[in-house]
Tab-separated table of C-alpha atoms in Angstrom:
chain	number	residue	atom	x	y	z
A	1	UNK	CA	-7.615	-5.502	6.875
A	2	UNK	CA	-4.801	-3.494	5.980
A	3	UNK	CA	-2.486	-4.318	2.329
A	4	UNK	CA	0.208	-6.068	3.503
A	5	UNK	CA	-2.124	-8.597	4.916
A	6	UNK	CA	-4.739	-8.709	1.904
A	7	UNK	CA	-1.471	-9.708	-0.493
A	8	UNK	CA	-0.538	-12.484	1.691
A	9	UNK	CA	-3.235	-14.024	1.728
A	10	UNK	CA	-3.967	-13.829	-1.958
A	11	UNK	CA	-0.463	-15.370	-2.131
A	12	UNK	CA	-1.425	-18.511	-0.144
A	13	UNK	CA	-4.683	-18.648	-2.235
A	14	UNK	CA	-2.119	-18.867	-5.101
A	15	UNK	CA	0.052	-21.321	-3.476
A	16	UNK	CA	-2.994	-23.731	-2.517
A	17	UNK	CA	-4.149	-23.555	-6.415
A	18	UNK	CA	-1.239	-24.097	-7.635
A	19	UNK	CA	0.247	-27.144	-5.321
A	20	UNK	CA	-3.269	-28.788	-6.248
A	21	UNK	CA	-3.602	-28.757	-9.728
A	22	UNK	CA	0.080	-30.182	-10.128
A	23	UNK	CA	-1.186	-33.168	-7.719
A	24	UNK	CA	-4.200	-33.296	-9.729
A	25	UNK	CA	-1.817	-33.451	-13.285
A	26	UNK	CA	-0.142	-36.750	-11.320
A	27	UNK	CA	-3.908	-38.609	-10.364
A	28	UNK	CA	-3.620	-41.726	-12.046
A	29	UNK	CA	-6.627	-41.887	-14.689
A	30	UNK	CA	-7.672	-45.197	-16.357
A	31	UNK	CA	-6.726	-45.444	-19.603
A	32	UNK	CA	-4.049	-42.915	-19.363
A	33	UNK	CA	-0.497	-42.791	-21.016
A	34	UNK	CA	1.014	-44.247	-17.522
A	35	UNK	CA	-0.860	-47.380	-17.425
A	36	UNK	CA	-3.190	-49.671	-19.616
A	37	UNK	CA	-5.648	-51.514	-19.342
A	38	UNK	CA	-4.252	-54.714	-18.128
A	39	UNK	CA	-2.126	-52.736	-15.487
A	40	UNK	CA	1.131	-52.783	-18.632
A	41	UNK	CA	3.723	-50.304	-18.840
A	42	UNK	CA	3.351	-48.669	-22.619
A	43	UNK	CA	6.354	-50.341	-23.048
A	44	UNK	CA	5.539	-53.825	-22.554
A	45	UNK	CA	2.270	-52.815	-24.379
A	46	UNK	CA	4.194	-51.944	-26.992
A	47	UNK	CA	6.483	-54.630	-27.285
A	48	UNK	CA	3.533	-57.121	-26.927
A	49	UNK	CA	2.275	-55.428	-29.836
A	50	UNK	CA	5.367	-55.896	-32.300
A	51	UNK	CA	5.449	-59.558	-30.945
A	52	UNK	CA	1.512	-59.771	-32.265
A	53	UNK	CA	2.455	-58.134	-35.221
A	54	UNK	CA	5.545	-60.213	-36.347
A	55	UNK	CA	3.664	-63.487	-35.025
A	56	UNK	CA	0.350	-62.697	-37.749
A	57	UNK	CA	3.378	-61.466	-40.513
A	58	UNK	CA	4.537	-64.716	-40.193
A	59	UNK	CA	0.981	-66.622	-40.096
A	60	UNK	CA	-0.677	-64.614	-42.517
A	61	UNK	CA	2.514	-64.442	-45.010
A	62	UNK	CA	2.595	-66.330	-48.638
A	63	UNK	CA	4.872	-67.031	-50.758
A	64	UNK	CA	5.400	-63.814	-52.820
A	65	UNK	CA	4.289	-61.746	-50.072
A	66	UNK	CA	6.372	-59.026	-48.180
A	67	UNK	CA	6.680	-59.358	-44.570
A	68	UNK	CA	7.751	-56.685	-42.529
A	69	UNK	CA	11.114	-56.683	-41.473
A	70	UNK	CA	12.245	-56.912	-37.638
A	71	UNK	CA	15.938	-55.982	-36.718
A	72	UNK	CA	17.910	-59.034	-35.038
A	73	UNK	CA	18.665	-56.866	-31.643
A	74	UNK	CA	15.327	-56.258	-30.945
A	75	UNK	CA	14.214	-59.902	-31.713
A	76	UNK	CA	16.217	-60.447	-29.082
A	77	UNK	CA	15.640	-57.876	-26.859
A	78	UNK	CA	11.881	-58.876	-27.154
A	79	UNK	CA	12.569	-62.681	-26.259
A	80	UNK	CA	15.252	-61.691	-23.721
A	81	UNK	CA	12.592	-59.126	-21.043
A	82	UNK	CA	10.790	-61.145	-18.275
A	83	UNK	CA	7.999	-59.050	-16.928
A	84	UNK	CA	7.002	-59.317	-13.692
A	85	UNK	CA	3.540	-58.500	-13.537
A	86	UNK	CA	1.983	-56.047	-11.432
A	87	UNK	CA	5.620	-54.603	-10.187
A	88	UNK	CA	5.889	-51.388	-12.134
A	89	UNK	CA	2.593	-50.409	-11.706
A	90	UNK	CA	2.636	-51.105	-7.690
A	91	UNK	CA	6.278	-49.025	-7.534
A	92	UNK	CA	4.898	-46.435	-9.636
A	93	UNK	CA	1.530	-45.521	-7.720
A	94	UNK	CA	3.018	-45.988	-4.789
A	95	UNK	CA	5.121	-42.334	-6.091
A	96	UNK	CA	2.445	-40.653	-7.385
A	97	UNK	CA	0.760	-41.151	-3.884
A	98	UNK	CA	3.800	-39.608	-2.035
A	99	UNK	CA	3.764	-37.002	-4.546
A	100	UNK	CA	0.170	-35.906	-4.084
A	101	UNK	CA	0.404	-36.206	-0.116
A	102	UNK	CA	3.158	-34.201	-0.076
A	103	UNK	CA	1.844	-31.075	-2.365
A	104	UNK	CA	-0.867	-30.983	-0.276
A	105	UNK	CA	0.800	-31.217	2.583
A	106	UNK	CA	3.094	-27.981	1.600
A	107	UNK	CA	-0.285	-26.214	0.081
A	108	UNK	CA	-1.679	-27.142	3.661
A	109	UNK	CA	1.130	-25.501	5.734
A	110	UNK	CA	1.374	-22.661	3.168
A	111	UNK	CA	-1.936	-21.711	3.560
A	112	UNK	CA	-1.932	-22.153	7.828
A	113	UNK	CA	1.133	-19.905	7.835
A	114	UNK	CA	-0.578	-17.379	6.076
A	115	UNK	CA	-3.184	-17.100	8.547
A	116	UNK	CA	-1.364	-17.051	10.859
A	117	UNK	CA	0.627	-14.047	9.578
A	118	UNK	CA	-2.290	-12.702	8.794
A	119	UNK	CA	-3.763	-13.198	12.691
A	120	UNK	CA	-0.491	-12.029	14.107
A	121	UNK	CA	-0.591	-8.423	11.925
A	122	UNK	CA	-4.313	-7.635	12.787
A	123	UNK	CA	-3.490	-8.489	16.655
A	124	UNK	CA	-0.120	-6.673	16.125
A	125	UNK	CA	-0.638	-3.434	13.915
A	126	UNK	CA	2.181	-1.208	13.414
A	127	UNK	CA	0.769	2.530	15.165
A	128	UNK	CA	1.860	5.819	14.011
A	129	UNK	CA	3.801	6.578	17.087
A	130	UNK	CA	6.262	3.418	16.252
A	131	UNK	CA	6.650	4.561	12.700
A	132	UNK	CA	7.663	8.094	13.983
A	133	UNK	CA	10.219	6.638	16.304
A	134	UNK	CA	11.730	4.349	13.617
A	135	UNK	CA	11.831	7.518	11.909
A	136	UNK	CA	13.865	9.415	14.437
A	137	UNK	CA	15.901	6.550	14.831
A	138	UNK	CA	17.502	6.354	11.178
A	139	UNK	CA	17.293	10.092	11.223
A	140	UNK	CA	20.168	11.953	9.797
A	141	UNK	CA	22.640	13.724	12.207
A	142	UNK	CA	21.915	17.558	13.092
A	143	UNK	CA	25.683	18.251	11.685
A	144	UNK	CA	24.108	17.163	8.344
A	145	UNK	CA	22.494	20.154	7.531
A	146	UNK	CA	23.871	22.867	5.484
A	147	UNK	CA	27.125	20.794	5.462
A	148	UNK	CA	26.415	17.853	3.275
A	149	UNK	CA	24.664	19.908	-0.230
A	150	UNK	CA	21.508	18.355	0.377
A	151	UNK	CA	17.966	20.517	1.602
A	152	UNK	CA	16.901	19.149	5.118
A	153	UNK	CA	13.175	18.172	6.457
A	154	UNK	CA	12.786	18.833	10.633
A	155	UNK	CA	9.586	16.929	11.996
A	156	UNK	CA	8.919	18.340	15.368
A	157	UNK	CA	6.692	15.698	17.274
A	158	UNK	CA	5.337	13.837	20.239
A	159	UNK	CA	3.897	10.457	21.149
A	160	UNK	CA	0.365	12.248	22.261
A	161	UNK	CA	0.362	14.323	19.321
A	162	UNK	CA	-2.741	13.300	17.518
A	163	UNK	CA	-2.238	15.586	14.068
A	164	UNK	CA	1.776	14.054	14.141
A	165	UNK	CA	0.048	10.307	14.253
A	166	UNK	CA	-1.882	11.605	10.826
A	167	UNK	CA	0.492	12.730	9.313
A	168	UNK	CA	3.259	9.978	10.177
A	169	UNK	CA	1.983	7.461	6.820
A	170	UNK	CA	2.277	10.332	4.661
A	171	UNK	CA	5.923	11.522	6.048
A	172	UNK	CA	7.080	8.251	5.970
A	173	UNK	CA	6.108	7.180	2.208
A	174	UNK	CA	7.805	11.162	1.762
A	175	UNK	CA	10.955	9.910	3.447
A	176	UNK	CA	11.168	6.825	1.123
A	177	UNK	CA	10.765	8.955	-2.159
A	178	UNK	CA	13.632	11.402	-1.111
A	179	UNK	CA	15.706	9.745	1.741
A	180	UNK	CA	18.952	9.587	-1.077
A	181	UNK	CA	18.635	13.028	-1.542
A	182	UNK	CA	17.166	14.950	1.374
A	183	UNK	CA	17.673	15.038	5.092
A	184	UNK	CA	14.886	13.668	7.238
A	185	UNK	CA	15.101	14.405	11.187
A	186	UNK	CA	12.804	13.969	13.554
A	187	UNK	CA	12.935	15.290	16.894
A	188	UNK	CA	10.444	14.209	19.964
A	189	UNK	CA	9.150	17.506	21.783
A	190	UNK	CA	8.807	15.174	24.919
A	191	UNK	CA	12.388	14.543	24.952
A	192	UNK	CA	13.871	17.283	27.229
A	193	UNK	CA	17.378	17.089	25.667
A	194	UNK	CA	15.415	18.419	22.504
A	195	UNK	CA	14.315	21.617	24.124
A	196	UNK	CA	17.174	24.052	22.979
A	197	UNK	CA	16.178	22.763	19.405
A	198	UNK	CA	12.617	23.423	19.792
A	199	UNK	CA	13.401	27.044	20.983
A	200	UNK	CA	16.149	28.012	18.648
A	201	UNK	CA	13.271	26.843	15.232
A	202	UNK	CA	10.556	28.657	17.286
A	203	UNK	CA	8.389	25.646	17.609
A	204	UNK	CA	5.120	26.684	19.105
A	205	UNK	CA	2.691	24.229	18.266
A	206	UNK	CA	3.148	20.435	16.816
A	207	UNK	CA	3.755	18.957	14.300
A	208	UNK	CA	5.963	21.490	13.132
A	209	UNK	CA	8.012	20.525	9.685
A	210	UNK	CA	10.901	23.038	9.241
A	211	UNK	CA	12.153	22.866	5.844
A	212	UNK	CA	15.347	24.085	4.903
A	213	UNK	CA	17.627	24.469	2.000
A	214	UNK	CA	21.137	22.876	1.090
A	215	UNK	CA	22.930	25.614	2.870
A	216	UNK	CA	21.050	25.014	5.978
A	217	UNK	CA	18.695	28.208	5.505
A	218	UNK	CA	14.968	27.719	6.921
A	219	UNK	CA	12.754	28.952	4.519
A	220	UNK	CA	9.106	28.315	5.968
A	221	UNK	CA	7.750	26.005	8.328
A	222	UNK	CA	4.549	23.810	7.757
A	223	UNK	CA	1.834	23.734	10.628
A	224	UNK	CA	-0.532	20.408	10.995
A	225	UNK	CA	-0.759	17.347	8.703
A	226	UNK	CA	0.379	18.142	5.264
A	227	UNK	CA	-0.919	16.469	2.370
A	228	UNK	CA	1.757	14.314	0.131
A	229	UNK	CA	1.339	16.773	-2.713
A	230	UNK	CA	1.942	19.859	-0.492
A	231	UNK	CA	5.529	17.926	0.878
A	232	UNK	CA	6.615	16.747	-2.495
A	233	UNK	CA	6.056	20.349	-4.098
A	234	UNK	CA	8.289	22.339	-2.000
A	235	UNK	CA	11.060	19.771	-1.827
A	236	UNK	CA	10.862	19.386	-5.050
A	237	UNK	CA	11.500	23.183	-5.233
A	238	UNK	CA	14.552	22.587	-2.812
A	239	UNK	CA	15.697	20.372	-5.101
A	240	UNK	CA	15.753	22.654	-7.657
A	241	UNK	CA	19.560	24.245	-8.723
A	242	UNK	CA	19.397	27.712	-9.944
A	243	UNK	CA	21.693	30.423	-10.598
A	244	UNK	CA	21.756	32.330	-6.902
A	245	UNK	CA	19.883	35.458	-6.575
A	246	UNK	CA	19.072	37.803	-3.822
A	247	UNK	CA	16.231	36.781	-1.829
A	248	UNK	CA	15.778	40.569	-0.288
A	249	UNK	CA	17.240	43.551	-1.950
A	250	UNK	CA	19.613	45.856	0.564
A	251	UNK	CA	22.174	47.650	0.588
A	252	UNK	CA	24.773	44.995	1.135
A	253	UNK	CA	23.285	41.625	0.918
A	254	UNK	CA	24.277	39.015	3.021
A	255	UNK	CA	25.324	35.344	2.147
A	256	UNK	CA	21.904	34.070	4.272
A	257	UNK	CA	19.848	36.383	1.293
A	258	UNK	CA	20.842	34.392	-1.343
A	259	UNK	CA	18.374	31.925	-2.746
A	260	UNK	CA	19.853	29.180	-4.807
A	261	UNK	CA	16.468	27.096	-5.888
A	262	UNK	CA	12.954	27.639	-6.866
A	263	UNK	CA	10.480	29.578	-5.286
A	264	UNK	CA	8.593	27.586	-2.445
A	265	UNK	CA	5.076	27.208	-3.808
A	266	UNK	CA	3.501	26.485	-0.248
A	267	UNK	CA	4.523	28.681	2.600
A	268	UNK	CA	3.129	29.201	6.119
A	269	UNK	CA	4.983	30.253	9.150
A	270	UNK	CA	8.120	32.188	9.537
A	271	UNK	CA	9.477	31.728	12.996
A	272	UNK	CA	12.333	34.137	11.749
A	273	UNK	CA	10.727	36.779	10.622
A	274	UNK	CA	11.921	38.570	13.460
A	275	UNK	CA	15.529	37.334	13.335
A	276	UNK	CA	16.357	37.079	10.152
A	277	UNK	CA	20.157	36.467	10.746
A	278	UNK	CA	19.267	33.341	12.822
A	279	UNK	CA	17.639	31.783	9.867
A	280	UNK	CA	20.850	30.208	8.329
A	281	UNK	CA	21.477	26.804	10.687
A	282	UNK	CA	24.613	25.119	10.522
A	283	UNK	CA	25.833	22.527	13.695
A	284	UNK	CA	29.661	22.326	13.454
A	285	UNK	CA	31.067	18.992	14.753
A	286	UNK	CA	32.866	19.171	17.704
């Protein structure tokens, strides 16, 4: 049972509570506020009760006595209402039974829907290899790196790739912490308009993740499923702005030397050791 699923259906538990205890506020209860007794509004109740009153004021009264005073209007209004019995009571349980059908009617559906969601996820899970190509298709252009000012992550993969299926969840939640501020591009190995790519990063084995800096430099290259706090330390170190300095000392550095960010704290394979003037990538539009 995976999240997504759990929290809807703790939602329609929510819904179903809460649908029945407001038709359960609107039961009709004997002796409540809505209704007496003698099936009277509280209104009529009430006026029945000042008519009482004023009727025993007047009975009871002597001379000398006070007697409690009863405006003119609502002598008349008193004399003036004809109450048909039974009528508001019929009209008004008649709404409080639509009422109550109808919440649980909607707590009803709500729940069935939920299920239904629910049955239609488990039968209908989202794999790692669809994740990895809605990855590659929102991926940013190649002409993006070392042109835009922003450090770039390469995932080289393929759809029988077990360790790229592992580590798709964890590159994916990485994507959605840094996708305003780094590059993510994915490239499928099986795709044989991708094999100039794989060749020019040296990609031997998969999943390869080439990460490079703002000015399109590759500066290591991760082998295997990488844990989230292995990804999020060295971009965070790509992230980092610092004063430029020279990453090797010769006797006339080169532009590709220069390291403008922090020190990578996890490095593994250098596929340009050997050619170090290939290691600065830049694809010029055409």
């Amino acid at each position: 049972m995976n999240t997504a699923a759990f929290i809807w259906l703790l939602f329609a538990i929510a819904d179903i509570s809460a649908a029945l205890q407001h038709s359960c506020n609107h039961l009709i209860r004997p002796g409540s506020a809505i209704f007496s007794g003698d099936n009277q509004s509280p209104f009529f109740a009430d006026v029945s009760d000042k008519s009482k009153q004023s009727t025993s004021a007047e009975d009871t009264s002597e001379f000398g006595q006070s007697v409690p005073y009863i405006p003119l209007s609502q002598r008349q209004s008193t004399s003036s209402i004809s109450i048909t019995p039974g009528t508001n009571s019929l009209d008004e349980t008649e709404m409080l039974r639509k009422n109550r059908t109808r919440n649980i009617i909607v707590a009803i559906t709500s729940f069935a829907v939920s299920i239904l969601h629910y049955i239609w996820q488990l039968a209908h899970p989202v794999t790692a290899v669809e994740i990895l190509a809605t990855m590659q298709s929102q991926s940013a252009p190649l002409t993006s790196i070392g042109n835009n000012g922003k450090p770039t992550v390469i995932d080289f993969w393929a759809p029988w790739c077990e360790n790229c299926k592992v580590a798709a969840p964890t590159l994916k939640s990485i994507e959605e912490e840094y996708g305003n501020s780094v590059n993510f591009i994915m490239v499928n190995g099986d795709d044989g308009r991708n094999w100039p790519l794989i060749q020019l990063f040296g990609v031997d084995a998969i999943p390869h993740l080439a990460l490079l800096s703002d000015r399109g430099d590759v500066e290591t290259a991760l082998i295997g499923p990488m844990s989230r706090n292995v990804l999020r330390a060295d971009i965070d170190a790509l992230l980092a702005e610092k004063d430029c300095r020279v990453a090797v000392q010769e006797v006339a550095p080169k532009p590709e030397d220069e390291v403008c960010h922090d020190e990578l704290p996890y490095v593994m394979y250098d596929a340009f050791g050997n050619r170090p003037e290939s290691r600065r990538i830049n694809f010029a539009e055409k």
